[in-house]
XYZ file of C-alpha atoms in Angstrom:
335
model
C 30.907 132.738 -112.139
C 31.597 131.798 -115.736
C 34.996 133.221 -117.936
C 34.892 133.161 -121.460
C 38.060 132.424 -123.676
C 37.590 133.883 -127.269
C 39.325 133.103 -130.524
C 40.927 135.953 -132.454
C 43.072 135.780 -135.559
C 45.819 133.308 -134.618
C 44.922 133.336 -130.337
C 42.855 133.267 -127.553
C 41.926 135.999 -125.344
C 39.919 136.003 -122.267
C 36.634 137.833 -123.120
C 34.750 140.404 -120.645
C 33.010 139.269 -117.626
C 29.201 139.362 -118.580
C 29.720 139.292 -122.435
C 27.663 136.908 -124.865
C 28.558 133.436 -125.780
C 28.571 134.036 -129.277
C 30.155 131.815 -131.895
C 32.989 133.242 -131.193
C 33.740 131.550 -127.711
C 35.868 128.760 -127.613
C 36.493 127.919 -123.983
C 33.740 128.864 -121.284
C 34.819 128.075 -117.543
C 32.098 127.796 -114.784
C 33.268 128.248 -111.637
C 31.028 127.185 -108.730
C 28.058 128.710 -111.175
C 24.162 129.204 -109.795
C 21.319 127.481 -111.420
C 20.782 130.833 -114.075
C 24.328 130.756 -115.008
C 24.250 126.737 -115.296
C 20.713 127.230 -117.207
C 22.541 129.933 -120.079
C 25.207 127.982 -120.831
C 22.726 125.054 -121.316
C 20.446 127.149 -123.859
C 23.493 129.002 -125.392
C 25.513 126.018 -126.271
C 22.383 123.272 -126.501
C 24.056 121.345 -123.675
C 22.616 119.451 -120.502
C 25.686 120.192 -117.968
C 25.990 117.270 -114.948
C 24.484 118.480 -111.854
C 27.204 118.193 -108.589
C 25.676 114.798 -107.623
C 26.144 113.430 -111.445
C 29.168 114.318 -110.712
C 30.231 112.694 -107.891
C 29.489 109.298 -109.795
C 32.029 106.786 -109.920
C 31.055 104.505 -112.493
C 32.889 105.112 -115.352
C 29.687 105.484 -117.221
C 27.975 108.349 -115.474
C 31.794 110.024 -115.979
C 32.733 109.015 -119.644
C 30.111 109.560 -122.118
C 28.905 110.769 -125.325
C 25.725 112.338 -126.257
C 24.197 114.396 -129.088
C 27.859 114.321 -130.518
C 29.256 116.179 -127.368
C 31.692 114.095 -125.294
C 31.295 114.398 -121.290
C 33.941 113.694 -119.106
C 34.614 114.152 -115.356
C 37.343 113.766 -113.369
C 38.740 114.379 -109.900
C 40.929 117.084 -109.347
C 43.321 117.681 -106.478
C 43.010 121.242 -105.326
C 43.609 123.273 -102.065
C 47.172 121.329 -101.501
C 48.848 124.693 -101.057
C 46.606 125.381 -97.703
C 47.620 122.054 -95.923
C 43.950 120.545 -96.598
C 44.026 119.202 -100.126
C 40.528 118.011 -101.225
C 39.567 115.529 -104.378
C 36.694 116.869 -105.998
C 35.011 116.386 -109.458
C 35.120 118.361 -112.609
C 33.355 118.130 -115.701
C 34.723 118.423 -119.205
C 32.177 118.690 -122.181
C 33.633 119.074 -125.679
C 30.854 119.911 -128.311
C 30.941 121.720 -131.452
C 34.007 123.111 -131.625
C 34.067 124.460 -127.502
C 34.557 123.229 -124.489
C 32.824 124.043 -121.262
C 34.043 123.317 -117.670
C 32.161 123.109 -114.928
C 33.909 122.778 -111.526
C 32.611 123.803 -108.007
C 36.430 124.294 -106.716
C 39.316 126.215 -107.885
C 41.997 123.994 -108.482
C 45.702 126.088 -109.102
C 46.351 124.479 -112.799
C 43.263 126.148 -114.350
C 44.434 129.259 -112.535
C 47.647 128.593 -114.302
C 46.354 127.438 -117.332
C 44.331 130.622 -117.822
C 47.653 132.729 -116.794
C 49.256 130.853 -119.332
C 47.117 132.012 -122.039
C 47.141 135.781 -121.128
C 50.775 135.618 -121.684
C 50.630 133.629 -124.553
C 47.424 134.103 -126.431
C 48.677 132.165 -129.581
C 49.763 129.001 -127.746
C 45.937 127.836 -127.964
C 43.352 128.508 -130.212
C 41.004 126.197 -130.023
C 38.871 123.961 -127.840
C 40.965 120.119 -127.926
C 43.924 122.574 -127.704
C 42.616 124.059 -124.411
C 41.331 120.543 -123.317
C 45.006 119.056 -123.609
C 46.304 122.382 -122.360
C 44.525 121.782 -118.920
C 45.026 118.043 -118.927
C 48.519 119.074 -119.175
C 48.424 121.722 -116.722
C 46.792 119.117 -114.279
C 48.855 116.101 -114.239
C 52.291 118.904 -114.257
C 50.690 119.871 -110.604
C 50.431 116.057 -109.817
C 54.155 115.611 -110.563
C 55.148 118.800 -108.684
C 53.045 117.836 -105.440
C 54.534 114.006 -105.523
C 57.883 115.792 -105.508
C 57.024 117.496 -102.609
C 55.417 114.379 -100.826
C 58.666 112.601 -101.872
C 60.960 115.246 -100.216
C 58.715 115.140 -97.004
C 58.460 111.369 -96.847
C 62.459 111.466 -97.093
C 62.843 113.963 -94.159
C 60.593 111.844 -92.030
C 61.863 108.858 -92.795
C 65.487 109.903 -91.559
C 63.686 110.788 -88.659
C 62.294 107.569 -87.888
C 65.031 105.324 -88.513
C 67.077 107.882 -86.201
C 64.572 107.567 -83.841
C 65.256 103.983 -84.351
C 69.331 104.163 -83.470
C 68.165 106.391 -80.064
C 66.543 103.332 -79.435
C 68.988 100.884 -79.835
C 71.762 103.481 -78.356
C 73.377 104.114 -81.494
C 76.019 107.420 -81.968
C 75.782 109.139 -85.200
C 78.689 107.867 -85.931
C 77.446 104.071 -85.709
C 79.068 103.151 -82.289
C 77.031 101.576 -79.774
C 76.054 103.012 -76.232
C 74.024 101.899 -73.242
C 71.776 105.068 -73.029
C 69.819 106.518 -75.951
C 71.146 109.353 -77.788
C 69.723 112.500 -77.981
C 65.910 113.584 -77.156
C 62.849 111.127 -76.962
C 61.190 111.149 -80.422
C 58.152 112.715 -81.357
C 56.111 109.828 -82.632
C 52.297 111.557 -82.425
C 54.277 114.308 -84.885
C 55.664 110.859 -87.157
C 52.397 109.424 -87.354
C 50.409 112.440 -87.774
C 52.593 113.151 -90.785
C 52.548 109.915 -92.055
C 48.894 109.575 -92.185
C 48.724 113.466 -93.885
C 51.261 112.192 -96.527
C 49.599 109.167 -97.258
C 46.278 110.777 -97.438
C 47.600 113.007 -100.134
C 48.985 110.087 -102.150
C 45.568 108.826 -102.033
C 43.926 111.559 -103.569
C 46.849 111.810 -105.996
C 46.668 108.388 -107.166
C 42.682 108.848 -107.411
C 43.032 111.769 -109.886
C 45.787 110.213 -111.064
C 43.175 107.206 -112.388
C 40.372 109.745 -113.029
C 42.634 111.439 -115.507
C 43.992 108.200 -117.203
C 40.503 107.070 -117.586
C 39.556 110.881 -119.117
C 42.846 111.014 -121.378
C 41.934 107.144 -122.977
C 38.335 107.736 -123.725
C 39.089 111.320 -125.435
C 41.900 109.940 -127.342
C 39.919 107.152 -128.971
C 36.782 109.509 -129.624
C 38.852 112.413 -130.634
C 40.651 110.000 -133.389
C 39.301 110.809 -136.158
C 38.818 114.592 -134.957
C 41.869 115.870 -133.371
C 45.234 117.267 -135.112
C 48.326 115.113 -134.737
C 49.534 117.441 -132.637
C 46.563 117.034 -129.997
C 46.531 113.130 -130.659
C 50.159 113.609 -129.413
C 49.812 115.217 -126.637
C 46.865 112.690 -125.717
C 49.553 110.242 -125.924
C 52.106 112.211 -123.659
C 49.097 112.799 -120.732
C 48.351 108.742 -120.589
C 52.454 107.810 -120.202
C 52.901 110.612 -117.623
C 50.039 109.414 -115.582
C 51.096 105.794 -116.124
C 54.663 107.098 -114.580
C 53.478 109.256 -111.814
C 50.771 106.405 -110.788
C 53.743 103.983 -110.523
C 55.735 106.766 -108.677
C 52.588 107.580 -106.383
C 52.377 103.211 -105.555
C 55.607 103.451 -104.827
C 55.569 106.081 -102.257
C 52.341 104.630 -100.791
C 54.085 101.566 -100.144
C 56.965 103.468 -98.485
C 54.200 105.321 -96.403
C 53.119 102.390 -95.165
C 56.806 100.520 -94.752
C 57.464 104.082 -92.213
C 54.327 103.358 -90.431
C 54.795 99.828 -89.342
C 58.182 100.982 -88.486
C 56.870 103.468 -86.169
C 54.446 101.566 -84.861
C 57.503 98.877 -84.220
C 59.486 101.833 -82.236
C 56.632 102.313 -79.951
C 55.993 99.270 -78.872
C 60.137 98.670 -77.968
C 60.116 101.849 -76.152
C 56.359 100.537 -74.703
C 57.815 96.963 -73.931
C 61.301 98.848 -72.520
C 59.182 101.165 -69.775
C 56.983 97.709 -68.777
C 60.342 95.566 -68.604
C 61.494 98.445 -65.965
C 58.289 97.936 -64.332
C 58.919 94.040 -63.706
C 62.392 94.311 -62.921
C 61.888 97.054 -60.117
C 58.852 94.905 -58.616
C 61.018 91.706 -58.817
C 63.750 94.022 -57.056
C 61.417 95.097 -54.429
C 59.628 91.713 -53.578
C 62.585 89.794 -51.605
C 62.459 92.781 -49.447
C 59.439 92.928 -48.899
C 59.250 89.098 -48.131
C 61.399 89.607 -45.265
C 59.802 93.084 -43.992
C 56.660 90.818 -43.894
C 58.515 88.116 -41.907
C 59.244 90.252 -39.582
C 56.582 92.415 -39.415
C 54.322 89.496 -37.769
C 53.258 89.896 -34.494
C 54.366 86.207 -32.716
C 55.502 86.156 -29.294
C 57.816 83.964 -29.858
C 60.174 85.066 -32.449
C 64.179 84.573 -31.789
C 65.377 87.219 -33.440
C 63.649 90.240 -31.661
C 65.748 89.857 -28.875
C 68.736 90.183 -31.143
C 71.268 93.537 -30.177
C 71.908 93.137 -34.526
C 68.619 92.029 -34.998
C 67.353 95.431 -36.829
C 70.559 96.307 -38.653
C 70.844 92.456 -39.830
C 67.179 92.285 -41.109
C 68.180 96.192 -43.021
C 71.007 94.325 -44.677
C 69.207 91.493 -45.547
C 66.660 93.252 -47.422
C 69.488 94.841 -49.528
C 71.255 91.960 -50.531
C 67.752 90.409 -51.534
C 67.191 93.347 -53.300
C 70.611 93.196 -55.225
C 71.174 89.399 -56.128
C 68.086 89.881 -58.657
C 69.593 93.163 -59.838
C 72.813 91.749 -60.179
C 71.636 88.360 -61.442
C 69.323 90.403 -64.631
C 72.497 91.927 -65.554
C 74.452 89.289 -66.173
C 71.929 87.066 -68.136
C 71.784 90.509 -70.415
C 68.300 91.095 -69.708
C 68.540 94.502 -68.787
């Protein structure tokens, strides 16, 4: 599918589905487009778009480069978030002549915005570094809104954890200390399951995060001499916001992985609290079963079967064996 963006006098306006790319056309947007499509825009505009394995490239040369005075940049875009299975893919950016051309195989929500944006304001862009900066824009603004969002979920499960953490310890809300945990047994498949969702998502935010640092330098020093102030500006604004939100994004990643080990750390005391209940009750149980052996040997001789108090003596042996341990754990604290 391709939509083409049209200058007027003073705006641009989305032209009809189908309609030439004339000189006229400013902005043309390939979405997902088949190998006709791809091949018109090619002999319309005397470009050479990236097929989809140029673009998965990672080598800042295949991504960044110029040729036949048309600039080609790709970079990976974080799309799908609002579904629950946010995916990284590549999209390609070629300024030449006055237009720019995108080519992307995904729909990512800031060019949906983007192109809402200029339906309701046609004047705010008219022409092709202005729609460039306007998506650049558009893109790292999602970033910023879906680190928010990790940063709101990362605090919810972090209070989670940690209270998971006073359960464990037999802490009260209110910070006094009790012998039996508080409240029900944590969910720590759920923790960890949203842990590693959270800090796959700052992954792919910090990698378009970089893509788009690396796509906002190289058009700012080849768009020097070409660009208004006003673009050069906001090429300036796009690399400190991505400097901030990459800092932001490291620091959440390193939080991520703080509430992990700390997780990890709860499930092994509650792990090394069920086995330490498994020793103690066979340490309880062996005395008693010493002596139930004793006497479960079949001697002739033995003194104590003749015994009237024989039975009930051995019965009260076996609990007195089985309390001095009991009793004995206790005291040293280790229970």
């Amino acid at each position: 599918m391709i939509h083409l963006y049209s200058t007027e006098p003073g705006a641009l306006r989305r032209a009809p589905e189908g309609g030439p790319i004339d000189e006229r056309v400013v902005w043309v947007d390939m979405v997902d487009p088949s190998i006709d499509e791809i091949r018109r825009v090619d002999l319309a505009l005397g470009v050479e778009m990236p097929t989809r394995e140029e673009m998965r490239e990672i080598e800042a040369s295949s991504r960044l480069y110029e040729e036949d005075g048309a600039l080609y940049m790709t970079a990976t875009v974080l799309s799908a978030v609002e579904t629950g299975s946010p995916v990284a893919n590549a999209v390609t950016f070629v300024l030449t002549h006055g237009r720019l051309v995108t080519l992307r195989h995904t729909d990512p929500l800031p060019f949906r915005s983007f192109a809402a944006h200029i339906d309701r304001h046609p004047s705010a862009v008219t022409s092709a570094e202005g729609a460039l900066f306007g998506l650049l824009e558009a893109i790292v603004d999602r970033l910023a809104d879906v680190l928010e969002v990790v940063g709101a979920e990362i605090d919810q499960v972090s209070q989670t954890v940690f209270a998971a953490g006073n359960r464990t310890r037999g802490i009260t809300p209110g910070g006094a200390r009790s012998r039996k945990p508080r409240g029900p047994a944590p969910d720590y498949e759920a923790m960890i399951a949203s842990i590693g969702r959270m800090g796959d998502l700052t992954s792919k935010i910090r990698e378009s995060l970089v893509s788009i640092g690396r796509l906002a330098g190289f058009a700012g020093r080849n768009l020097r001499g070409r660009a208004s102030k006003t673009g050069l500006a906001a090429i300036k604004t796009i690399t400190r916001d991505v400097v901030s939100l990459s800092d932001h994004a490291s620091y959440l990643a390193n939080k991520l992985s703080f509430m992990l080990d700390a997780t990890l750390g709860l499930i092994q005391i509650e792990q090394n609290g069920i086995i330490k209940i498994f020793s103690v009750v066979a340490v309880v149980f062996l005395p008693p079963t010493l002596i139930a052996s004793i006497y479960g040997m079949n001697f002739e001789v033995m003194p104590e079967l003749s015994w009237t108090i024989g039975y009930p003596l051995a019965l009260m042996l076996m609990v007195g064996s089985a309390i001095m341990p009991y009793w004995l754990f206790k005291r040293r604290g280790w229970l």
